[in-house]
Coordinates of C-alpha atoms in Angstrom, one line a residue:
M23 CA 25.1 38.6 7.9
H24 CA 26.6 36.5 10.7
T25 CA 24.8 38.3 13.4
A26 CA 21.6 38.0 11.5
S27 CA 18.5 38.3 13.6
M28 CA 15.5 36.2 12.8
A29 CA 13.9 39.2 11.1
E30 CA 16.8 39.6 8.6
L31 CA 16.7 36.0 7.4
Y32 CA 15.3 36.3 3.9
P33 CA 13.3 34.7 2.5
S34 CA 11.7 33.6 5.8
L35 CA 10.3 30.1 6.4
A36 CA 6.8 31.5 6.4
Q37 CA 7.3 33.2 3.0
C38 CA 8.7 30.0 1.4
A39 CA 5.9 27.9 3.0
I40 CA 3.2 30.2 1.4
V41 CA 4.8 30.1 -2.0
A42 CA 5.3 26.3 -1.8
T43 CA 1.7 25.9 -0.7
A44 CA 0.5 27.8 -3.8
F45 CA 2.6 25.5 -6.0
K46 CA 1.3 22.3 -4.2
I47 CA -2.3 23.4 -4.7
L48 CA -1.6 23.5 -8.4
L49 CA -0.5 19.9 -8.2
F50 CA -3.9 18.7 -6.7
P51 CA -4.9 17.0 -10.0
A52 CA -1.5 15.4 -10.5
Y53 CA -0.8 11.6 -10.6
K54 CA -1.6 9.8 -7.3
S55 CA -0.4 6.4 -6.4
T56 CA -2.2 3.5 -4.7
D57 CA -1.2 5.2 -1.4
F58 CA -4.0 7.7 -2.1
E59 CA -6.5 4.9 -2.0
V60 CA -4.7 3.3 1.1
H61 CA -5.3 6.5 3.1
R62 CA -8.9 7.0 1.8
N63 CA -9.6 3.4 2.9
W64 CA -8.1 4.1 6.4
L65 CA -10.3 7.2 6.7
A66 CA -13.3 4.9 6.0
I67 CA -12.2 2.1 8.3
T68 CA -11.5 4.4 11.3
H69 CA -14.7 6.4 10.7
S70 CA -17.1 3.5 10.1
L71 CA -15.9 0.8 12.4
P72 CA -15.4 0.4 16.2
V73 CA -11.7 0.5 17.2
K74 CA -11.8 -3.2 18.0
E75 CA -12.2 -4.0 14.3
W76 CA -9.7 -1.6 12.8
Y77 CA -6.9 -4.1 12.5
Y78 CA -9.1 -6.9 11.3
E79 CA -11.0 -5.2 8.5
K80 CA -9.9 -6.5 5.0
T81 CA -12.5 -5.5 2.4
S82 CA -9.7 -3.7 0.6
E83 CA -6.3 -5.2 0.0
W84 CA -4.9 -2.0 1.6
T85 CA -5.5 -3.0 5.2
L86 CA -4.5 -0.7 8.1
D87 CA -0.8 -1.4 8.8
Y88 CA 0.4 1.7 10.7
P89 CA 0.5 1.9 14.5
P90 CA -2.5 3.1 16.6
F91 CA -1.7 6.8 16.8
F92 CA -1.7 7.0 13.0
A93 CA -5.0 5.3 13.0
A94 CA -6.3 7.8 15.5
F95 CA -4.9 10.6 13.3
E96 CA -6.9 9.2 10.3
W97 CA -10.0 9.1 12.6
L98 CA -9.5 12.8 13.4
L99 CA -9.2 13.6 9.7
S100 CA -12.3 11.5 9.0
Q101 CA -14.4 13.8 11.3
A102 CA -13.7 16.6 8.8
A103 CA -14.0 14.4 5.8
R104 CA -17.7 13.9 6.5
Y105 CA -18.3 17.5 5.4
A106 CA -16.2 17.2 2.2
D107 CA -17.8 14.0 0.8
P108 CA -19.3 11.3 3.1
A109 CA -19.1 8.7 0.3
M110 CA -15.3 8.5 0.8
L111 CA -16.0 7.2 4.3
V112 CA -17.8 4.1 3.0
V113 CA -15.6 1.0 3.4
S114 CA -17.0 -0.7 0.4
N115 CA -16.3 2.3 -1.9
L116 CA -13.0 0.9 -3.2
N117 CA -10.9 3.3 -5.4
Y118 CA -13.3 6.1 -4.8
D119 CA -11.8 9.4 -5.9
S120 CA -14.3 12.2 -6.4
W121 CA -12.7 15.6 -6.8
Q122 CA -13.9 16.5 -3.3
T123 CA -12.0 13.5 -2.0
V124 CA -8.9 14.3 -3.9
Y125 CA -8.9 18.0 -2.8
F126 CA -9.7 17.0 0.8
Q127 CA -6.9 14.5 1.1
R128 CA -4.3 16.7 -0.7
A129 CA -5.3 19.7 1.5
T130 CA -4.8 17.6 4.7
V131 CA -1.2 16.8 3.6
I132 CA -0.5 20.5 3.2
L133 CA -2.2 21.5 6.5
T134 CA -0.4 18.7 8.6
E135 CA 2.9 19.8 7.1
L136 CA 2.6 22.9 9.3
A137 CA 4.2 20.6 12.0
L138 CA 7.3 20.6 9.8
V139 CA 7.3 24.4 9.4
Y140 CA 6.9 24.8 13.2
A141 CA 9.8 22.3 13.9
L142 CA 12.1 24.0 11.4
N143 CA 11.4 27.4 12.9
K144 CA 12.3 26.0 16.3
F145 CA 15.5 24.5 14.9
V146 CA 16.7 27.9 13.6
K147 CA 16.0 29.5 17.0
S148 CA 17.8 26.7 18.8
V149 CA 21.1 27.2 17.0
P150 CA 23.8 29.4 18.6
Q151 CA 23.8 32.9 17.2
P152 CA 26.7 33.0 14.7
N153 CA 25.3 29.9 12.8
T154 CA 21.7 31.0 12.6
H155 CA 21.9 31.8 8.9
L156 CA 23.4 28.3 8.2
A157 CA 20.5 26.7 10.1
H158 CA 18.0 28.8 8.2
I159 CA 19.4 27.7 4.8
A160 CA 19.3 24.0 5.9
S161 CA 15.7 24.5 7.1
L162 CA 14.7 26.0 3.7
S163 CA 16.3 23.0 1.9
I164 CA 14.1 20.6 4.0
L165 CA 10.9 22.7 3.6
L166 CA 11.3 22.8 -0.1
S167 CA 12.7 19.3 -0.5
P168 CA 11.9 17.6 -3.8
G169 CA 11.6 14.3 -1.8
L170 CA 8.7 15.6 0.2
L171 CA 7.2 17.2 -2.9
I172 CA 7.3 13.9 -4.9
I173 CA 6.4 11.5 -2.1
D174 CA 3.7 13.6 -0.2
H175 CA 2.2 16.0 -2.6
I176 CA 2.2 14.0 -5.8
H177 CA 2.6 10.3 -5.0
F178 CA 0.7 10.8 -1.7
Q179 CA 1.8 10.3 1.9
Y180 CA 2.0 12.2 5.2
N181 CA 5.7 12.4 5.7
G182 CA 6.1 16.1 6.2
F183 CA 4.1 16.0 9.4
L184 CA 6.0 13.0 10.7
Y185 CA 9.4 14.5 9.9
G186 CA 8.3 17.6 11.7
I187 CA 7.9 15.5 14.8
L188 CA 11.2 13.8 14.2
I189 CA 13.0 17.2 13.9
L190 CA 11.3 18.4 17.0
S191 CA 12.5 15.4 19.0
I192 CA 16.1 16.0 17.7
I193 CA 15.9 19.7 18.7
L194 CA 14.7 18.8 22.2
A195 CA 17.7 16.5 22.6
R196 CA 20.0 19.6 22.3
K197 CA 19.5 20.8 25.9
Q198 CA 19.8 18.8 29.1
S199 CA 16.5 20.4 30.4
T200 CA 14.5 19.1 27.4
L201 CA 16.0 15.6 27.1
L202 CA 12.9 14.0 28.7
Y203 CA 10.6 15.7 26.1
S204 CA 12.8 14.4 23.3
G205 CA 12.2 10.9 24.5
I206 CA 8.5 11.4 24.8
T207 CA 8.2 13.0 21.4
F208 CA 10.2 10.1 19.8
A209 CA 7.9 7.6 21.5
I210 CA 4.9 9.4 20.1
L211 CA 6.5 9.3 16.6
L212 CA 7.1 5.5 16.9
C213 CA 3.4 5.1 17.6
L214 CA 2.6 7.1 14.5
K215 CA 4.9 5.2 12.1
H216 CA 7.1 2.3 13.0
I217 CA 9.6 2.9 10.3
Y218 CA 11.3 5.2 12.8
L219 CA 12.3 2.1 14.8
Y220 CA 15.3 2.2 12.4
L221 CA 16.6 5.2 14.3
A222 CA 15.5 4.2 17.8
L223 CA 18.9 2.8 19.0
A224 CA 20.4 6.3 18.6
W225 CA 17.8 7.7 21.0
F226 CA 18.2 4.8 23.4
V227 CA 21.9 5.1 23.7
Y228 CA 21.9 8.9 23.8
L229 CA 19.1 9.2 26.5
L230 CA 20.6 6.4 28.5
R231 CA 24.0 8.1 28.5
A232 CA 23.1 11.8 28.7
Y233 CA 19.9 11.6 30.8
C234 CA 19.8 8.4 32.8
L235 CA 23.5 8.3 33.8
D236 CA 25.7 11.0 35.1
P237 CA 27.5 12.6 32.1
K238 CA 30.7 12.7 34.1
S239 CA 30.6 9.2 35.4
V240 CA 28.9 6.2 33.8
L241 CA 28.9 4.5 37.2
R242 CA 26.5 7.0 38.7
P243 CA 22.9 6.3 37.6
R244 CA 20.3 9.0 38.0
F245 CA 17.4 7.0 39.3
G246 CA 14.9 9.9 39.3
N247 CA 15.6 10.6 35.6
T248 CA 15.5 6.9 34.6
F249 CA 12.2 6.5 36.4
K250 CA 10.7 9.6 34.7
L251 CA 11.8 8.6 31.3
G252 CA 10.7 5.0 31.7
L253 CA 7.3 6.0 33.0
C254 CA 6.7 8.5 30.2
V255 CA 7.8 6.2 27.4
L256 CA 5.8 3.3 28.8
G257 CA 2.9 5.7 29.3
V258 CA 2.9 6.7 25.6
L259 CA 3.2 3.0 24.5
G260 CA 0.4 2.1 26.9
L261 CA -1.9 4.7 25.5
A262 CA -1.3 3.5 22.0
F263 CA -1.2 -0.3 22.5
G264 CA -3.0 -0.8 25.8
P265 CA -6.6 -1.1 24.4
F266 CA -5.4 -3.7 21.9
A267 CA -3.5 -5.6 24.6
Q268 CA -6.8 -5.7 26.6
W269 CA -8.6 -7.2 23.6
N270 CA -5.8 -9.7 23.0
Q271 CA -5.1 -8.2 19.6
L272 CA -1.3 -7.6 19.9
L273 CA -0.4 -10.6 17.7
Q274 CA -2.8 -9.3 15.0
L275 CA -1.1 -5.9 15.2
K276 CA 2.3 -7.4 14.9
D277 CA 1.2 -9.3 11.7
R278 CA -0.1 -6.1 10.2
L279 CA 2.8 -3.9 11.2
F280 CA 5.6 -6.3 10.3
P281 CA 4.7 -8.3 7.2
F282 CA 8.0 -10.2 6.8
S283 CA 6.7 -12.4 4.0
R284 CA 7.9 -9.8 1.5
G285 CA 11.0 -10.2 -0.5
L286 CA 14.5 -8.8 -0.1
C287 CA 14.1 -6.0 -2.6
H288 CA 11.0 -3.8 -3.1
A289 CA 9.3 -3.5 -6.4
Y290 CA 11.7 -0.8 -7.5
W291 CA 15.0 -1.5 -5.9
A292 CA 15.8 1.0 -3.3
P293 CA 19.3 2.4 -4.0
N294 CA 21.1 0.3 -1.5
I295 CA 23.7 -2.6 -1.1
W296 CA 21.1 -5.1 -2.4
A297 CA 20.5 -3.1 -5.5
M298 CA 24.2 -3.3 -6.3
Y299 CA 24.1 -7.0 -5.3
S300 CA 21.2 -7.7 -7.7
F301 CA 22.8 -5.7 -10.5
T302 CA 26.1 -7.7 -10.1
D303 CA 24.0 -10.9 -10.2
R304 CA 22.4 -9.8 -13.5
A305 CA 25.7 -8.7 -14.9
L306 CA 27.3 -12.1 -14.1
I307 CA 24.6 -14.2 -15.9
P308 CA 26.1 -13.8 -19.4
L309 CA 29.6 -14.4 -18.0
A310 CA 28.6 -17.5 -16.0
P311 CA 29.3 -20.2 -18.7
R312 CA 32.8 -18.7 -19.4
L313 CA 33.7 -18.5 -15.7
G314 CA 32.2 -21.9 -15.0
L315 CA 29.7 -20.6 -12.4
P316 CA 26.6 -22.6 -11.6
V317 CA 23.4 -20.9 -12.6
N318 CA 20.1 -21.1 -10.7
E319 CA 17.7 -21.4 -13.7
A320 CA 14.6 -20.6 -11.7
A321 CA 16.0 -17.3 -10.7
L322 CA 16.6 -16.0 -14.3
T323 CA 13.0 -14.7 -14.5
S324 CA 12.7 -13.2 -11.0
V325 CA 14.7 -10.0 -10.7
T326 CA 13.8 -8.5 -14.0
R327 CA 10.2 -8.2 -13.1
G328 CA 11.1 -7.0 -9.7
L329 CA 7.6 -7.4 -8.3
V330 CA 7.0 -7.6 -4.6
G331 CA 7.9 -11.2 -3.8
D332 CA 11.1 -13.1 -3.2
T333 CA 14.0 -11.9 -5.2
S334 CA 16.1 -14.9 -6.0
F335 CA 19.7 -14.7 -7.4
A336 CA 20.9 -16.7 -10.4
I337 CA 24.6 -16.6 -9.6
L338 CA 25.3 -15.0 -6.2
P339 CA 24.3 -16.7 -2.9
E340 CA 20.8 -16.0 -1.6
V341 CA 20.4 -13.3 1.1
T342 CA 18.5 -14.3 4.2
K343 CA 16.5 -12.0 6.6
E344 CA 18.9 -12.9 9.4
R345 CA 21.9 -11.6 7.4
T346 CA 20.3 -8.3 6.6
F347 CA 19.4 -7.9 10.3
A348 CA 22.9 -8.7 11.4
L349 CA 24.5 -6.3 8.9
T350 CA 22.1 -3.5 9.8
F351 CA 22.7 -4.0 13.5
I352 CA 26.5 -4.1 13.1
F353 CA 26.6 -0.9 11.1
Q354 CA 24.3 0.8 13.6
V355 CA 26.3 -0.2 16.6
L356 CA 29.6 1.2 15.3
P357 CA 28.5 4.9 15.4
L358 CA 26.6 4.3 18.6
I359 CA 29.9 3.3 20.4
K360 CA 31.3 6.7 19.6
L361 CA 28.0 8.3 20.8
W362 CA 28.3 6.4 24.1
F363 CA 31.7 7.8 24.8
N364 CA 30.9 11.2 23.4
P365 CA 27.3 12.0 24.2
N366 CA 26.9 15.5 22.6
W367 CA 24.3 16.8 20.3
D368 CA 26.3 16.9 17.0
T369 CA 27.5 13.3 17.6
F370 CA 23.9 12.3 18.3
V371 CA 22.6 13.8 15.0
G372 CA 25.5 12.1 13.2
A373 CA 24.5 8.8 14.9
V374 CA 20.9 9.2 14.0
T375 CA 22.0 9.8 10.3
L376 CA 24.2 6.7 10.3
C377 CA 21.5 4.5 11.8
G378 CA 19.3 5.7 8.9
Y379 CA 22.1 4.8 6.5
A380 CA 22.6 1.3 8.0
S381 CA 18.9 0.4 7.9
F382 CA 18.5 1.8 4.4
L383 CA 21.6 0.2 2.9
F384 CA 21.4 -3.2 4.5
G385 CA 17.7 -3.6 5.5
W386 CA 15.2 -6.2 4.3
H387 CA 12.6 -5.0 1.8
V388 CA 13.6 -1.3 1.9
H389 CA 11.4 1.2 0.2
E390 CA 13.1 3.9 -1.9
K391 CA 11.1 6.5 0.1
A392 CA 13.0 5.6 3.2
V393 CA 16.0 7.6 1.9
L394 CA 14.5 10.6 3.6
L395 CA 15.4 8.9 6.9
I396 CA 19.0 9.8 6.0
I397 CA 18.6 13.0 4.1
I398 CA 16.5 14.9 6.7
P399 CA 18.6 14.3 9.8
F400 CA 21.7 14.8 7.7
S401 CA 20.4 18.2 6.5
L402 CA 20.5 19.5 10.0
I403 CA 24.3 19.0 10.2
A404 CA 25.3 19.2 6.5
L405 CA 26.5 22.8 6.9
K406 CA 28.7 22.0 10.0
D407 CA 31.7 22.3 7.8
R408 CA 32.8 21.5 4.3
R409 CA 33.7 17.9 5.1
Y410 CA 30.1 17.2 6.1
F411 CA 28.8 19.0 3.0
S412 CA 31.1 16.8 0.8
A413 CA 29.5 13.7 2.2
F414 CA 26.0 15.1 1.9
R415 CA 26.3 16.2 -1.8
P416 CA 26.2 12.8 -3.5
L417 CA 23.4 11.7 -1.1
A418 CA 21.3 14.7 -2.0
V419 CA 21.7 13.9 -5.7
A420 CA 21.3 10.1 -5.5
G421 CA 18.6 10.1 -2.9
H422 CA 16.3 12.5 -4.8
V423 CA 17.0 11.1 -8.3
S424 CA 16.2 7.6 -7.0
L425 CA 12.6 8.8 -6.2
F426 CA 11.9 9.5 -9.9
P427 CA 10.5 6.0 -10.7
L428 CA 7.7 6.7 -8.2
L429 CA 6.2 9.1 -10.7
F430 CA 6.2 7.3 -14.1
S431 CA 3.5 9.2 -16.0
A432 CA 4.5 11.6 -18.7
A433 CA 2.7 14.6 -17.2
E434 CA 4.8 14.5 -14.1
F435 CA 8.1 14.1 -15.9
P436 CA 8.8 17.9 -16.3
I437 CA 7.7 18.6 -12.7
K438 CA 9.9 16.1 -11.0
T439 CA 13.0 16.7 -13.1
V440 CA 12.8 20.5 -13.4
Y441 CA 11.9 20.9 -9.7
T442 CA 14.6 18.5 -8.4
I443 CA 17.3 19.8 -10.7
F444 CA 16.4 23.4 -9.7
W445 CA 16.5 22.4 -6.0
L446 CA 19.9 20.6 -6.4
V447 CA 21.5 23.4 -8.3
L448 CA 20.2 26.1 -6.0
F449 CA 20.9 24.4 -2.6
L450 CA 24.1 22.7 -3.5
F451 CA 25.5 26.0 -4.9
V452 CA 24.4 27.9 -1.7
F453 CA 25.6 25.1 0.6
D454 CA 28.9 25.2 -1.3
R455 CA 29.2 29.0 -0.8
V456 CA 28.3 29.0 3.0
A457 CA 29.8 25.8 4.4
P458 CA 32.6 26.7 6.8
V459 CA 36.1 25.5 6.1
P460 CA 37.0 22.7 8.7
E461 CA 40.0 22.9 11.0
R462 CA 41.3 19.6 9.6
P463 CA 42.1 19.1 5.9
R464 CA 39.6 17.2 3.8
I465 CA 40.3 14.2 1.6
F466 CA 40.1 15.6 -1.9
I467 CA 39.7 12.3 -3.7
F468 CA 36.1 12.3 -2.3
D469 CA 35.4 15.7 -3.8
R470 CA 36.7 14.7 -7.2
L471 CA 34.7 11.5 -7.2
S472 CA 31.5 13.3 -6.1
L473 CA 31.9 15.8 -9.0
L474 CA 32.4 13.0 -11.5
Y475 CA 29.3 11.3 -10.0
L476 CA 27.2 14.4 -10.5
T477 CA 28.4 14.8 -14.1
V478 CA 27.4 11.3 -15.1
A479 CA 24.0 11.6 -13.3
I480 CA 22.7 14.1 -15.9
P481 CA 23.0 11.9 -19.1
L482 CA 21.8 8.9 -17.1
I483 CA 18.6 10.7 -16.1
V484 CA 18.0 11.7 -19.7
Y485 CA 18.6 8.2 -20.9
C486 CA 16.4 6.5 -18.3
S487 CA 13.6 9.1 -18.6
L488 CA 13.4 9.8 -22.3
L489 CA 15.9 8.0 -24.6
H490 CA 15.2 4.4 -23.5
Q491 CA 11.6 4.6 -24.6
L492 CA 12.6 6.2 -27.9
I493 CA 15.2 3.5 -28.6
F494 CA 13.3 0.4 -27.5
G495 CA 9.7 1.6 -27.6
L496 CA 7.1 1.5 -24.8
G497 CA 7.2 -1.5 -22.5
R498 CA 10.3 -3.2 -23.8
Y499 CA 13.2 -3.9 -21.4
E500 CA 11.4 -1.6 -19.0
F501 CA 13.5 -3.1 -16.1
L502 CA 16.7 -1.7 -17.6
P503 CA 16.2 2.0 -16.8
L504 CA 15.0 1.1 -13.3
M505 CA 18.0 -1.1 -12.8
F506 CA 20.4 1.6 -14.0
M507 CA 18.8 4.3 -11.9
S508 CA 18.7 2.3 -8.7
S509 CA 22.2 0.9 -9.1
Y510 CA 23.7 4.3 -10.0
S511 CA 21.9 5.9 -7.1
A512 CA 23.1 3.2 -4.8
L513 CA 26.7 4.1 -5.8
G514 CA 26.0 7.7 -4.6
V515 CA 24.3 6.7 -1.4
V516 CA 27.1 4.1 -0.5
G517 CA 29.8 6.6 -1.5
S518 CA 28.3 9.3 0.7
W519 CA 27.9 6.8 3.6
V520 CA 31.6 5.9 3.4
G521 CA 32.5 9.6 3.2
F522 CA 30.3 10.5 6.2
M523 CA 31.6 7.5 8.3
V524 CA 35.1 8.9 7.8
V525 CA 34.0 12.4 8.8
Y526 CA 32.0 11.1 11.8
F527 CA 34.8 9.1 13.3
A528 CA 37.5 11.7 12.5
A529 CA 35.5 14.6 14.0

């Protein structure tokens, strides 16, 4: 098995992609979120209006707020959309969802996901021979990810295609000869979706250290390489933002891309440090009189509704944007210091993963969907040895379970739970079987804790998804299951982060 050729890897990526596609087509009529209307509206804007007006159009509340390359991507799709149903391309047709529109948009998500299949195939080929089967298993886990199924194929977004480009950029960073292309690919990705800025420092440090400076001596800059990289990255950014700079629209773009008026926590708390902080705040309210703590009365009504707006705390001190930025930055810089002194590919992927963790755990107004920024790069190295896998396991459980509230209609309950549990059981079992034993001993307390964590997760999912409604009825205390889910998931994400930090700095 260890000397498996590509032909012997069974089931192949292509076979799994075909079966997965058949399953995704069956989900066409499933629940779709407001994101479906967002993308339909963007098709209409880019198709019907001159480029100059794209970032000003506001007939719908779902204005265009992705970078220019994504707008161009929507424009491309709109050229085909004309033939499916021209009515979906009318800007004033708000919430238009004829079956042709639904089938067209769902099909484009599946087709553009071919970028992910291509990138994963390249990843398996890029791995040194004895580890090909491990890379293949990791690739299948990403291809069949419940996260992508829930977010892209039911809820509705285009993440598969974007993560394909991210993985491609990571693979290109493996060899000195393709480092420049890694930088270009990542610059293109940033112009498609700016959430990847969270990971940008890892590329900056790695390319500076491994491409722009002599690997053997920091004091010897390679001017030719620096010039090439600078020219290419500025070229990509110029292509994307140049026209808007010429029309004096950069400030308008900034307001659309970075709406900082939103509150600390998203509508559903993402499972991060602030979810735990908010949970602690709620838990302290009944104890406040006994402990003699001052209570901010105005805040008592805010967190429970959890709508997009400012979250204010009743007991604990308020959290400012500046503090979240400072914490994110500090916890990104720590792994980058190691990357600077040790610029190899494994350390780079570890640093990308830890940048994802830092921005997810400490960021301002984080969406639960952003957990894929950690899970996907981590999957590429989760099978490096058992210590990596131990840190990955609680993340895989917590990250995927935390996505459940995105699908809240009864029809999708069996799909999301059965599929996710099946994926977790299958892949965590296989990962457990194949992960190599590390040279250094592991810290067994982490393994014991992660097993306990998994065991408690099952009754919690049952309570939050089913029992809560049976006990309290529909619509009563509906914030409770969400609060339990996000706080419990946050424990898993934070636990895996601490575990991986230990592995990363000990490796």
